[in-house]
mmCIF file of C-alpha atoms in Angstrom:
data_model
loop_
_atom_site.group_PDB
_atom_site.id
_atom_site.type_symbol
_atom_site.label_atom_id
_atom_site.label_comp_id
_atom_site.label_asym_id
_atom_site.label_seq_id
_atom_site.Cartn_x
_atom_site.Cartn_y
_atom_site.Cartn_z
ATOM 1 C CA MET A 914 -0.038 0.171 0.083
ATOM 2 C CA SER A 915 1.688 3.179 -0.991
ATOM 3 C CA THR A 916 1.109 6.463 1.470
ATOM 4 C CA GLN A 917 -1.059 8.040 -1.395
ATOM 5 C CA PRO A 918 -4.592 9.041 -0.283
ATOM 6 C CA LEU A 919 -6.745 6.067 0.254
ATOM 7 C CA SER A 920 -10.273 5.464 -1.227
ATOM 8 C CA PRO A 921 -13.134 5.917 1.235
ATOM 9 C CA SER A 922 -13.919 2.194 1.059
ATOM 10 C CA LEU A 923 -10.326 1.301 1.789
ATOM 11 C CA ASN A 924 -9.857 3.527 4.723
ATOM 12 C CA ARG A 925 -13.211 2.120 6.065
ATOM 13 C CA THR A 926 -12.014 -1.177 5.803
ATOM 14 C CA ARG A 927 -8.588 -0.593 7.444
ATOM 15 C CA TRP A 928 -10.309 1.443 10.405
ATOM 16 C CA LEU A 929 -12.637 -1.884 10.708
ATOM 17 C CA THR A 930 -9.718 -3.988 10.738
ATOM 18 C CA LEU A 931 -8.180 -2.085 13.627
ATOM 19 C CA ILE A 932 -11.343 -2.399 15.669
ATOM 20 C CA GLY A 933 -11.547 -5.874 14.970
ATOM 21 C CA THR A 934 -7.988 -6.103 16.121
ATOM 22 C CA ILE A 935 -8.479 -4.499 19.208
ATOM 23 C CA ILE A 936 -11.438 -6.526 20.010
ATOM 24 C CA THR A 937 -9.388 -9.744 19.289
ATOM 25 C CA GLN A 938 -5.990 -8.894 21.145
ATOM 26 C CA PHE A 939 -8.214 -7.865 24.195
ATOM 27 C CA ALA A 940 -9.666 -11.393 24.145
ATOM 28 C CA LEU A 941 -6.156 -13.010 23.562
ATOM 29 C CA GLY A 942 -4.720 -11.091 26.329
ATOM 30 C CA SER A 943 -7.109 -12.613 28.856
ATOM 31 C CA VAL A 944 -4.264 -15.659 29.214
ATOM 32 C CA TYR A 945 -2.443 -13.386 31.610
ATOM 33 C CA THR A 946 -4.898 -13.884 34.272
ATOM 34 C CA TRP A 947 -3.764 -17.526 34.918
ATOM 35 C CA SER A 948 -2.209 -16.830 38.166
ATOM 36 C CA LEU A 949 -5.983 -16.458 39.578
ATOM 37 C CA PHE A 950 -6.415 -20.304 39.018
ATOM 38 C CA ASN A 951 -3.440 -21.786 40.176
ATOM 39 C CA GLY A 952 -4.414 -22.372 43.767
ATOM 40 C CA GLN A 953 -7.853 -23.868 43.013
ATOM 41 C CA LEU A 954 -6.070 -26.067 40.176
ATOM 42 C CA SER A 955 -3.645 -27.133 42.807
ATOM 43 C CA HIS A 956 -6.218 -28.203 45.070
ATOM 44 C CA LYS A 957 -8.279 -29.955 42.409
ATOM 45 C CA LEU A 958 -5.524 -31.788 40.720
ATOM 46 C CA ASP A 959 -3.568 -32.489 44.341
ATOM 47 C CA ALA A 960 -0.343 -31.280 42.893
ATOM 48 C CA PRO A 961 1.972 -28.351 43.885
ATOM 49 C CA VAL A 962 1.134 -24.680 42.881
ATOM 50 C CA SER A 963 4.755 -24.844 41.099
ATOM 51 C CA GLN A 964 3.537 -27.993 38.798
ATOM 52 C CA VAL A 965 0.437 -26.335 38.008
ATOM 53 C CA ALA A 966 2.041 -22.821 37.118
ATOM 54 C CA PHE A 967 4.304 -24.972 34.686
ATOM 55 C CA SER A 968 1.222 -24.870 32.375
ATOM 56 C CA PHE A 969 1.771 -21.164 31.977
ATOM 57 C CA GLY A 970 5.389 -21.755 30.776
ATOM 58 C CA LEU A 971 4.383 -24.225 28.340
ATOM 59 C CA LEU A 972 1.491 -21.675 27.142
ATOM 60 C CA SER A 973 4.095 -18.866 26.595
ATOM 61 C CA LEU A 974 6.089 -21.188 24.702
ATOM 62 C CA GLY A 975 3.198 -22.365 22.716
ATOM 63 C CA LEU A 976 2.460 -18.837 22.073
ATOM 64 C CA ALA A 977 5.815 -18.020 20.716
ATOM 65 C CA ILE A 978 5.924 -21.129 18.431
ATOM 66 C CA ALA A 979 2.594 -20.351 16.894
ATOM 67 C CA SER A 980 3.284 -16.879 16.300
ATOM 68 C CA SER A 981 6.315 -17.874 14.318
ATOM 69 C CA LEU A 982 4.348 -20.030 12.331
ATOM 70 C CA ALA A 983 1.138 -17.796 11.665
ATOM 71 C CA GLY A 984 2.550 -15.931 8.644
ATOM 72 C CA LYS A 985 2.245 -19.378 6.632
ATOM 73 C CA LEU A 986 -1.346 -19.839 7.725
ATOM 74 C CA GLN A 987 -2.241 -16.258 6.913
ATOM 75 C CA GLU A 988 -0.719 -16.987 3.354
ATOM 76 C CA ARG A 989 -2.925 -19.860 2.889
ATOM 77 C CA PHE A 990 -6.133 -19.397 4.555
ATOM 78 C CA GLY A 991 -6.252 -15.271 5.191
ATOM 79 C CA VAL A 992 -6.316 -13.471 8.494
ATOM 80 C CA ARG A 993 -10.006 -13.707 8.883
ATOM 81 C CA ASN A 994 -10.189 -17.644 8.950
ATOM 82 C CA VAL A 995 -7.063 -18.055 11.081
ATOM 83 C CA THR A 996 -8.408 -15.664 13.621
ATOM 84 C CA ILE A 997 -11.680 -17.415 13.756
ATOM 85 C CA GLY A 998 -9.795 -20.836 13.930
ATOM 86 C CA ALA A 999 -7.797 -19.349 16.876
ATOM 87 C CA GLY A 1000 -10.970 -18.550 18.759
ATOM 88 C CA VAL A 1001 -12.545 -21.982 18.208
ATOM 89 C CA LEU A 1002 -9.287 -23.806 19.257
ATOM 90 C CA MET A 1003 -8.920 -21.492 22.523
ATOM 91 C CA ALA A 1004 -12.516 -22.244 23.569
ATOM 92 C CA VAL A 1005 -11.703 -25.912 23.029
ATOM 93 C CA GLY A 1006 -8.589 -25.724 25.254
ATOM 94 C CA PHE A 1007 -10.339 -23.973 28.062
ATOM 95 C CA PHE A 1008 -13.359 -26.690 27.808
ATOM 96 C CA LEU A 1009 -10.676 -29.562 27.925
ATOM 97 C CA THR A 1010 -8.883 -27.456 30.974
ATOM 98 C CA ALA A 1011 -12.293 -27.433 32.781
ATOM 99 C CA HIS A 1012 -12.370 -31.149 32.421
ATOM 100 C CA SER A 1013 -8.785 -31.956 33.205
ATOM 101 C CA GLU A 1014 -8.170 -34.503 35.821
ATOM 102 C CA ASN A 1015 -4.471 -34.690 35.978
ATOM 103 C CA LEU A 1016 -1.263 -32.385 35.233
ATOM 104 C CA PHE A 1017 -0.725 -34.284 31.687
ATOM 105 C CA MET A 1018 -4.221 -33.111 30.523
ATOM 106 C CA LEU A 1019 -3.832 -29.716 32.108
ATOM 107 C CA TYR A 1020 -0.408 -29.273 30.143
ATOM 108 C CA LEU A 1021 -1.879 -30.436 26.907
ATOM 109 C CA SER A 1022 -4.919 -28.224 27.161
ATOM 110 C CA ALA A 1023 -4.375 -24.878 29.392
ATOM 111 C CA GLY A 1024 -0.502 -25.148 28.089
ATOM 112 C CA VAL A 1025 -0.203 -26.559 24.504
ATOM 113 C CA LEU A 1026 -3.875 -25.932 23.022
ATOM 114 C CA VAL A 1027 -4.540 -22.174 24.442
ATOM 115 C CA GLY A 1028 -0.984 -21.111 23.783
ATOM 116 C CA LEU A 1029 -1.055 -22.541 20.195
ATOM 117 C CA ALA A 1030 -4.678 -20.612 20.026
ATOM 118 C CA ASP A 1031 -3.297 -17.315 21.440
ATOM 119 C CA GLY A 1032 -0.102 -17.423 19.530
ATOM 120 C CA ALA A 1033 -1.880 -17.969 16.209
ATOM 121 C CA GLY A 1034 -4.158 -14.931 16.631
ATOM 122 C CA TYR A 1035 -1.732 -12.341 18.583
ATOM 123 C CA LEU A 1036 1.077 -11.773 16.104
ATOM 124 C CA MET A 1037 -0.740 -12.427 12.870
ATOM 125 C CA THR A 1038 -3.448 -9.723 13.732
ATOM 126 C CA LEU A 1039 -1.201 -7.445 14.954
ATOM 127 C CA SER A 1040 1.298 -7.171 12.000
ATOM 128 C CA ASN A 1041 -1.624 -7.222 9.354
ATOM 129 C CA CYS A 1042 -3.149 -4.133 11.148
ATOM 130 C CA VAL A 1043 0.207 -2.393 11.238
ATOM 131 C CA LYS A 1044 0.454 -3.362 7.545
ATOM 132 C CA TRP A 1045 -2.681 -1.240 7.124
ATOM 133 C CA PHE A 1046 -1.108 1.852 8.621
ATOM 134 C CA PRO A 1047 2.250 2.211 7.160
ATOM 135 C CA GLU A 1048 2.128 5.950 8.025
ATOM 136 C CA ARG A 1049 1.540 5.537 11.755
ATOM 137 C CA LYS A 1050 2.966 1.855 12.573
ATOM 138 C CA GLY A 1051 3.841 2.929 16.127
ATOM 139 C CA VAL A 1052 0.453 4.152 17.425
ATOM 140 C CA ILE A 1053 -1.262 1.349 15.772
ATOM 141 C CA SER A 1054 1.194 -1.190 17.562
ATOM 142 C CA ALA A 1055 0.323 0.724 20.668
ATOM 143 C CA CYS A 1056 -3.333 0.386 20.183
ATOM 144 C CA ALA A 1057 -3.021 -3.408 19.541
ATOM 145 C CA ILE A 1058 -0.561 -4.374 22.102
ATOM 146 C CA GLY A 1059 -2.307 -2.042 24.584
ATOM 147 C CA ALA A 1060 -5.325 -3.875 24.027
ATOM 148 C CA TYR A 1061 -3.492 -6.989 24.772
ATOM 149 C CA GLY A 1062 -2.437 -5.827 27.966
ATOM 150 C CA LEU A 1063 -5.858 -4.336 28.854
ATOM 151 C CA GLY A 1064 -7.427 -7.887 28.346
ATOM 152 C CA SER A 1065 -5.187 -9.368 31.260
ATOM 153 C CA LEU A 1066 -6.547 -6.516 33.362
ATOM 154 C CA GLY A 1067 -10.009 -6.563 32.320
ATOM 155 C CA PHE A 1068 -10.383 -10.392 32.284
ATOM 156 C CA LYS A 1069 -9.096 -10.422 35.851
ATOM 157 C CA PHE A 1070 -11.906 -8.782 37.041
ATOM 158 C CA ILE A 1071 -14.218 -10.756 35.119
ATOM 159 C CA CYS A 1072 -12.628 -14.298 35.896
ATOM 160 C CA SER A 1073 -12.512 -12.993 39.599
ATOM 161 C CA TYR A 1074 -16.523 -12.517 39.524
ATOM 162 C CA LEU A 1075 -17.096 -15.754 37.667
ATOM 163 C CA LEU A 1076 -14.976 -17.750 40.164
ATOM 164 C CA SER A 1077 -16.965 -15.759 43.058
ATOM 165 C CA GLU A 1078 -20.214 -17.086 41.232
ATOM 166 C CA ASN A 1079 -19.598 -20.321 39.777
ATOM 167 C CA SER A 1080 -17.483 -23.441 40.043
ATOM 168 C CA LEU A 1081 -13.797 -23.721 38.746
ATOM 169 C CA GLU A 1082 -15.015 -25.765 35.580
ATOM 170 C CA THR A 1083 -18.089 -23.402 34.528
ATOM 171 C CA THR A 1084 -15.677 -20.426 34.962
ATOM 172 C CA PHE A 1085 -13.073 -21.976 32.336
ATOM 173 C CA MET A 1086 -16.143 -22.855 30.046
ATOM 174 C CA ILE A 1087 -17.663 -19.404 30.413
ATOM 175 C CA TRP A 1088 -14.049 -17.949 30.025
ATOM 176 C CA GLY A 1089 -13.689 -19.734 26.827
ATOM 177 C CA GLY A 1090 -16.655 -19.132 25.382
ATOM 178 C CA LEU A 1091 -16.631 -15.282 25.930
ATOM 179 C CA ALA A 1092 -13.116 -15.189 24.451
ATOM 180 C CA MET A 1093 -14.246 -17.191 21.369
ATOM 181 C CA VAL A 1094 -17.199 -14.910 20.791
ATOM 182 C CA MET A 1095 -14.894 -11.739 21.090
ATOM 183 C CA ILE A 1096 -12.126 -13.250 18.713
ATOM 184 C CA ILE A 1097 -14.688 -14.152 16.109
ATOM 185 C CA ALA A 1098 -16.477 -11.031 16.196
ATOM 186 C CA GLY A 1099 -13.164 -9.271 15.636
ATOM 187 C CA ALA A 1100 -12.321 -11.650 12.660
ATOM 188 C CA LEU A 1101 -15.287 -10.769 10.791
ATOM 189 C CA LEU A 1102 -14.192 -7.033 10.979
ATOM 190 C CA MET A 1103 -10.796 -7.827 9.599
ATOM 191 C CA LYS A 1104 -9.436 -7.920 6.143
ATOM 192 C CA ASP A 1105 -5.942 -8.791 4.754
ATOM 193 C CA ALA A 1106 -3.877 -5.975 4.030
ATOM 194 C CA PRO A 1107 -2.698 -5.230 0.453
ATOM 195 C CA GLN A 1108 0.987 -5.877 -0.490
ATOM 196 C CA GLN A 1109 2.968 -2.708 0.154
ATOM 197 C CA GLN A 1110 4.762 -1.199 -2.851
ATOM 198 C CA GLN A 1111 8.456 -1.773 -2.928
ATOM 199 C CA ALA A 1112 10.772 1.115 -2.302
ATOM 200 C CA LYS A 1113 11.838 3.237 -5.341
ATOM 201 C CA PRO A 1114 15.532 2.853 -6.264
ATOM 202 C CA GLY A 1115 17.988 4.474 -4.324
ATOM 203 C CA SER A 1116 15.372 5.485 -1.614
ATOM 204 C CA VAL A 1117 16.189 5.037 1.994
ATOM 205 C CA SER A 1118 12.621 6.145 3.047
ATOM 206 C CA GLN A 1119 11.531 2.486 3.522
ATOM 207 C CA ALA A 1120 13.040 -0.754 3.683
ATOM 208 C CA ARG A 1121 12.704 -3.172 0.506
ATOM 209 C CA ASP A 1122 11.089 -6.370 1.413
ATOM 210 C CA PHE A 1123 13.294 -9.229 2.372
ATOM 211 C CA SER A 1124 11.750 -12.699 2.576
ATOM 212 C CA LEU A 1125 12.750 -14.581 6.122
ATOM 213 C CA ALA A 1126 15.477 -16.699 4.003
ATOM 214 C CA GLU A 1127 16.975 -13.340 2.823
ATOM 215 C CA ALA A 1128 16.563 -11.780 6.483
ATOM 216 C CA ILE A 1129 18.235 -14.435 8.392
ATOM 217 C CA ARG A 1130 21.490 -14.465 5.949
ATOM 218 C CA LEU A 1131 21.893 -10.932 7.485
ATOM 219 C CA PRO A 1132 23.764 -9.842 10.724
ATOM 220 C CA GLN A 1133 21.297 -7.200 11.756
ATOM 221 C CA TYR A 1134 18.413 -9.690 11.917
ATOM 222 C CA TRP A 1135 20.331 -11.907 14.734
ATOM 223 C CA MET A 1136 21.395 -8.481 16.278
ATOM 224 C CA LEU A 1137 17.513 -7.511 16.735
ATOM 225 C CA ALA A 1138 16.806 -11.099 17.726
ATOM 226 C CA LEU A 1139 19.404 -10.978 20.755
ATOM 227 C CA MET A 1140 17.937 -7.580 21.740
ATOM 228 C CA PHE A 1141 14.358 -8.595 21.680
ATOM 229 C CA LEU A 1142 15.743 -11.850 23.767
ATOM 230 C CA THR A 1143 17.393 -9.804 26.103
ATOM 231 C CA ALA A 1144 14.510 -7.542 26.539
ATOM 232 C CA CYS A 1145 11.889 -10.540 27.015
ATOM 233 C CA MET A 1146 14.312 -12.504 29.509
ATOM 234 C CA SER A 1147 14.797 -9.334 31.713
ATOM 235 C CA GLY A 1148 11.155 -8.226 31.590
ATOM 236 C CA LEU A 1149 9.495 -11.503 32.018
ATOM 237 C CA TYR A 1150 11.891 -12.819 34.781
ATOM 238 C CA VAL A 1151 11.789 -9.703 37.009
ATOM 239 C CA ILE A 1152 8.026 -9.357 36.522
ATOM 240 C CA GLY A 1153 7.549 -12.956 37.363
ATOM 241 C CA VAL A 1154 9.415 -12.778 40.627
ATOM 242 C CA ALA A 1155 8.880 -9.154 41.779
ATOM 243 C CA LYS A 1156 7.209 -10.067 44.742
ATOM 244 C CA ASP A 1157 9.866 -12.689 45.708
ATOM 245 C CA ILE A 1158 12.540 -9.955 45.213
ATOM 246 C CA GLY A 1159 10.526 -7.561 47.133
ATOM 247 C CA GLU A 1160 10.306 -10.073 50.307
ATOM 248 C CA GLY A 1161 14.016 -12.006 50.047
ATOM 249 C CA LEU A 1162 16.163 -8.674 49.132
ATOM 250 C CA VAL A 1163 13.975 -5.772 50.478
ATOM 251 C CA ASN A 1164 12.455 -7.692 53.318
ATOM 252 C CA LEU A 1165 9.091 -6.140 52.469
ATOM 253 C CA SER A 1166 6.148 -7.644 53.893
ATOM 254 C CA ALA A 1167 3.755 -10.010 51.798
ATOM 255 C CA GLN A 1168 1.290 -7.333 51.317
ATOM 256 C CA THR A 1169 3.615 -4.488 50.389
ATOM 257 C CA ALA A 1170 5.664 -6.744 47.958
ATOM 258 C CA ALA A 1171 2.351 -7.920 46.196
ATOM 259 C CA ASN A 1172 1.992 -3.927 45.435
ATOM 260 C CA ALA A 1173 4.639 -4.635 42.918
ATOM 261 C CA VAL A 1174 1.868 -6.280 40.441
ATOM 262 C CA THR A 1175 0.282 -2.932 40.298
ATOM 263 C CA ILE A 1176 3.039 -0.934 39.764
ATOM 264 C CA ILE A 1177 4.281 -3.475 36.936
ATOM 265 C CA ALA A 1178 0.797 -3.237 35.256
ATOM 266 C CA ILE A 1179 0.943 0.675 35.193
ATOM 267 C CA ALA A 1180 4.467 0.829 34.314
ATOM 268 C CA ASN A 1181 4.243 -1.790 31.605
ATOM 269 C CA LEU A 1182 0.945 -0.279 29.788
ATOM 270 C CA SER A 1183 2.726 3.147 30.076
ATOM 271 C CA GLY A 1184 5.900 1.939 28.043
ATOM 272 C CA ARG A 1185 3.687 0.514 25.592
ATOM 273 C CA LEU A 1186 1.636 3.794 25.080
ATOM 274 C CA ILE A 1187 4.571 6.380 25.447
ATOM 275 C CA LEU A 1188 7.420 4.540 23.449
ATOM 276 C CA GLY A 1189 4.727 3.329 20.923
ATOM 277 C CA VAL A 1190 3.665 6.856 20.224
ATOM 278 C CA LEU A 1191 7.222 8.169 20.494
ATOM 279 C CA SER A 1192 8.307 5.849 18.033
ATOM 280 C CA ASP A 1193 6.729 7.586 15.240
ATOM 281 C CA LYS A 1194 8.035 10.706 16.115
ATOM 282 C CA MET A 1195 11.853 9.405 16.000
ATOM 283 C CA ALA A 1196 14.141 6.737 14.846
ATOM 284 C CA ARG A 1197 12.626 3.498 16.295
ATOM 285 C CA ILE A 1198 16.178 2.109 17.119
ATOM 286 C CA ARG A 1199 16.696 4.980 19.236
ATOM 287 C CA VAL A 1200 13.470 4.354 21.033
ATOM 288 C CA ILE A 1201 14.762 0.786 21.729
ATOM 289 C CA THR A 1202 18.145 2.590 23.144
ATOM 290 C CA LEU A 1203 15.929 4.583 25.198
ATOM 291 C CA ALA A 1204 14.227 1.469 26.477
ATOM 292 C CA GLN A 1205 17.270 -0.425 26.844
ATOM 293 C CA SER A 1206 19.135 2.525 28.818
ATOM 294 C CA VAL A 1207 15.748 2.390 31.206
ATOM 295 C CA SER A 1208 16.033 -1.338 31.815
ATOM 296 C CA LEU A 1209 19.820 -1.259 32.683
ATOM 297 C CA VAL A 1210 19.081 1.464 35.351
ATOM 298 C CA GLY A 1211 16.369 -0.776 36.695
ATOM 299 C CA MET A 1212 18.743 -4.032 36.797
ATOM 300 C CA SER A 1213 21.512 -1.795 38.358
ATOM 301 C CA ILE A 1214 19.440 -0.748 41.257
ATOM 302 C CA LEU A 1215 18.438 -4.316 41.670
ATOM 303 C CA LEU A 1216 21.941 -5.635 41.780
ATOM 304 C CA PHE A 1217 24.047 -2.819 42.935
ATOM 305 C CA THR A 1218 22.337 -0.942 45.622
ATOM 306 C CA GLN A 1219 20.711 -1.608 48.957
ATOM 307 C CA MET A 1220 16.988 -1.356 48.348
ATOM 308 C CA ASN A 1221 14.501 0.166 50.141
ATOM 309 C CA GLU A 1222 10.836 0.162 49.517
ATOM 310 C CA THR A 1223 10.858 3.190 47.212
ATOM 311 C CA THR A 1224 13.821 1.974 44.848
ATOM 312 C CA PHE A 1225 12.529 -1.460 44.836
ATOM 313 C CA PHE A 1226 9.491 -0.069 43.113
ATOM 314 C CA ILE A 1227 11.505 2.247 40.895
ATOM 315 C CA SER A 1228 13.640 -0.620 39.610
ATOM 316 C CA ILE A 1229 10.893 -2.938 38.712
ATOM 317 C CA ALA A 1230 8.882 -0.024 37.232
ATOM 318 C CA CYS A 1231 11.890 0.801 35.133
ATOM 319 C CA VAL A 1232 11.947 -2.896 33.672
ATOM 320 C CA ALA A 1233 8.393 -3.340 33.359
ATOM 321 C CA PHE A 1234 8.529 0.086 31.486
ATOM 322 C CA SER A 1235 10.900 -1.119 29.274
ATOM 323 C CA PHE A 1236 9.752 -4.399 28.424
ATOM 324 C CA GLY A 1237 6.141 -3.241 27.631
ATOM 325 C CA GLY A 1238 7.665 -0.589 25.257
ATOM 326 C CA THR A 1239 9.920 -2.699 23.456
ATOM 327 C CA ILE A 1240 7.465 -5.663 22.457
ATOM 328 C CA THR A 1241 5.325 -2.651 21.437
ATOM 329 C CA VAL A 1242 7.852 -0.973 18.962
ATOM 330 C CA TYR A 1243 9.500 -4.131 17.702
ATOM 331 C CA PRO A 1244 7.065 -5.121 15.075
ATOM 332 C CA SER A 1245 7.237 -1.531 13.455
ATOM 333 C CA LEU A 1246 11.495 -1.711 14.061
ATOM 334 C CA VAL A 1247 11.426 -5.076 12.144
ATOM 335 C CA SER A 1248 9.351 -3.596 9.150
ATOM 336 C CA ASP A 1249 11.828 -0.790 9.194
ATOM 337 C CA PHE A 1250 14.504 -2.988 8.662
ATOM 338 C CA PHE A 1251 13.002 -5.954 6.343
ATOM 339 C CA GLY A 1252 9.874 -4.352 5.020
ATOM 340 C CA LEU A 1253 6.134 -4.628 5.721
ATOM 341 C CA ASN A 1254 5.262 -7.496 3.473
ATOM 342 C CA ASN A 1255 6.997 -10.329 5.094
ATOM 343 C CA LEU A 1256 6.434 -8.902 8.707
ATOM 344 C CA THR A 1257 4.733 -11.686 10.246
ATOM 345 C CA LYS A 1258 7.236 -14.324 9.164
ATOM 346 C CA ASN A 1259 10.193 -12.042 9.885
ATOM 347 C CA TYR A 1260 9.088 -10.915 13.228
ATOM 348 C CA GLY A 1261 7.671 -14.476 13.994
ATOM 349 C CA LEU A 1262 11.114 -15.985 14.253
ATOM 350 C CA ILE A 1263 12.363 -13.248 16.447
ATOM 351 C CA TYR A 1264 9.137 -13.772 18.625
ATOM 352 C CA LEU A 1265 10.584 -17.017 19.697
ATOM 353 C CA GLY A 1266 12.492 -14.824 21.950
ATOM 354 C CA PHE A 1267 9.587 -14.117 24.013
ATOM 355 C CA GLY A 1268 9.065 -18.056 24.614
ATOM 356 C CA ILE A 1269 12.677 -18.589 25.171
ATOM 357 C CA GLY A 1270 13.043 -15.556 27.645
ATOM 358 C CA SER A 1271 10.057 -16.699 29.614
ATOM 359 C CA VAL A 1272 11.817 -19.759 30.848
ATOM 360 C CA MET A 1273 15.541 -18.778 30.285
ATOM 361 C CA GLY A 1274 15.787 -16.335 33.450
ATOM 362 C CA SER A 1275 14.175 -18.798 35.777
ATOM 363 C CA LEU A 1276 16.231 -21.734 34.503
ATOM 364 C CA ILE A 1277 19.514 -19.874 35.326
ATOM 365 C CA ALA A 1278 18.340 -18.903 38.757
ATOM 366 C CA SER A 1279 17.190 -22.664 39.551
ATOM 367 C CA LEU A 1280 20.498 -23.956 38.008
ATOM 368 C CA PHE A 1281 22.961 -21.590 39.771
ATOM 369 C CA GLY A 1282 20.700 -20.488 42.830
ATOM 370 C CA GLY A 1283 19.584 -16.943 43.660
ATOM 371 C CA PHE A 1284 19.023 -13.650 41.930
ATOM 372 C CA THR A 1285 22.441 -12.591 41.717
ATOM 373 C CA ILE A 1286 23.838 -14.603 38.909
ATOM 374 C CA THR A 1287 20.539 -14.000 36.825
ATOM 375 C CA PHE A 1288 20.879 -10.235 37.518
ATOM 376 C CA SER A 1289 24.474 -10.188 36.469
ATOM 377 C CA LEU A 1290 23.881 -12.042 33.055
ATOM 378 C CA ILE A 1291 20.961 -9.712 32.223
ATOM 379 C CA ILE A 1292 22.929 -6.605 32.773
ATOM 380 C CA ALA A 1293 25.804 -8.117 30.662
ATOM 381 C CA LEU A 1294 23.273 -8.877 28.163
ATOM 382 C CA LEU A 1295 21.600 -5.303 28.076
ATOM 383 C CA VAL A 1296 25.108 -3.476 27.753
ATOM 384 C CA ILE A 1297 25.916 -5.703 24.600
ATOM 385 C CA SER A 1298 22.373 -5.143 23.420
ATOM 386 C CA LEU A 1299 22.747 -1.560 24.132
ATOM 387 C CA ILE A 1300 26.060 -1.311 22.057
ATOM 388 C CA MET A 1301 24.361 -3.049 18.965
ATOM 389 C CA SER A 1302 21.401 -0.562 19.143
ATOM 390 C CA ALA A 1303 23.497 2.169 19.065
ATOM 391 C CA THR A 1304 25.790 0.895 15.902
ATOM 392 C CA ILE A 1305 23.219 -1.115 13.916
ATOM 393 C CA ARG A 1306 22.029 0.271 10.552
ATOM 394 C CA PRO A 1307 19.430 -0.874 8.412
ATOM 395 C CA PRO A 1308 20.541 -3.200 5.678
ATOM 396 C CA TYR A 1309 19.122 -1.226 2.701
ATOM 397 C CA VAL A 1310 21.423 2.111 3.824
ATOM 398 C CA GLU A 1311 24.246 -0.282 3.479
ATOM 399 C CA ARG A 1312 23.238 -1.471 0.085
ATOM 400 C CA LYS A 1313 22.983 2.195 -1.073
ATOM 401 C CA SER A 1314 26.225 3.013 0.676
ATOM 402 C CA GLU A 1315 27.740 0.080 -1.439
ATOM 403 C CA LYS A 1316 26.446 1.112 -4.812
ATOM 404 C CA THR A 1317 27.636 4.638 -4.013
ATOM 405 C CA MET A 1318 31.194 3.442 -3.615
ATOM 406 C CA GLN A 1319 30.847 1.193 -6.793
ATOM 407 C CA HIS A 1320 29.865 3.994 -8.987
ATOM 408 C CA ALA A 1321 32.574 6.377 -7.496
#
């Protein structure tokens, strides 16, 4: 799609697609209320909470894997049909979760099926929506990913109410049905974005379109992948153990440390909105540099200072702000480097870093013991990422420079 004025019908179509994407993302974000159910599932299955909570780790991994494959599905079936399929699969996953009688069934239903459904819808609908708005990619990413984040907050109240009025099994089935209806309703408003026009020869205003096979041969691709993995590892690890950090390192009471959840939610959403909007005003890689710097400040407070209540909340707010902003800006950043037409595939492989990052921090902490070694590794990776973001250049700029030198 060019940046020429759109016809009224196309303009209407893209705004309907945005509305449908927001509705779908809100429903898909509901999976982040999962911790509400760990206690009751633990009692029902007579299993430790840690083993029950592992289902969410599987869900995150399934989400990342499905996101990386969604581009192929969209090519064959279209965004609307794949999204409808994701909604149905999510309902099936929650229905089977309601009837799970052992951990294996829980892992298969809540982990694998719900994770695959969420991933199939999440990145594909986001990328498709961004393609419809090439002139304001940052704001559109912020709207879509902000809706995903708000879904976890909205469904926290919905699921809490359902649990107070119904059994665990009934709650899962109502949750699955409600999510399915919202996802399908959103899907019916969506249409596949038209192919983007290639950049004119010699133009550096936009990237040429690289296929995934072409992109993975470039060092920039793996630099962006490492930066994304680092952001996800730092954000997901600190968010996941924030309460434990507060109690273990700052000696806060359990009730005070639990306030970290609220601080994280506010900072995460702020990062998505502020950095997403900012990314349309300045070079997106500089926005990532800013996010990395903020995260480095937060991690340095965690590792190098004797924290009190205030500095603890500041540190986790920095990390959550950076994480929320990074995952919002990254789809548009990847399109800046490798073009819009293959964004779902090119970003999909990088997005595997979300799944790897979701388990990497916890795995290192369990293998080597304590927070210190994990914090140290994250800081080292952040410094490397900061150097990369300060020096990386889009591949099409390099290609132009090479041509200029050849003509000289």
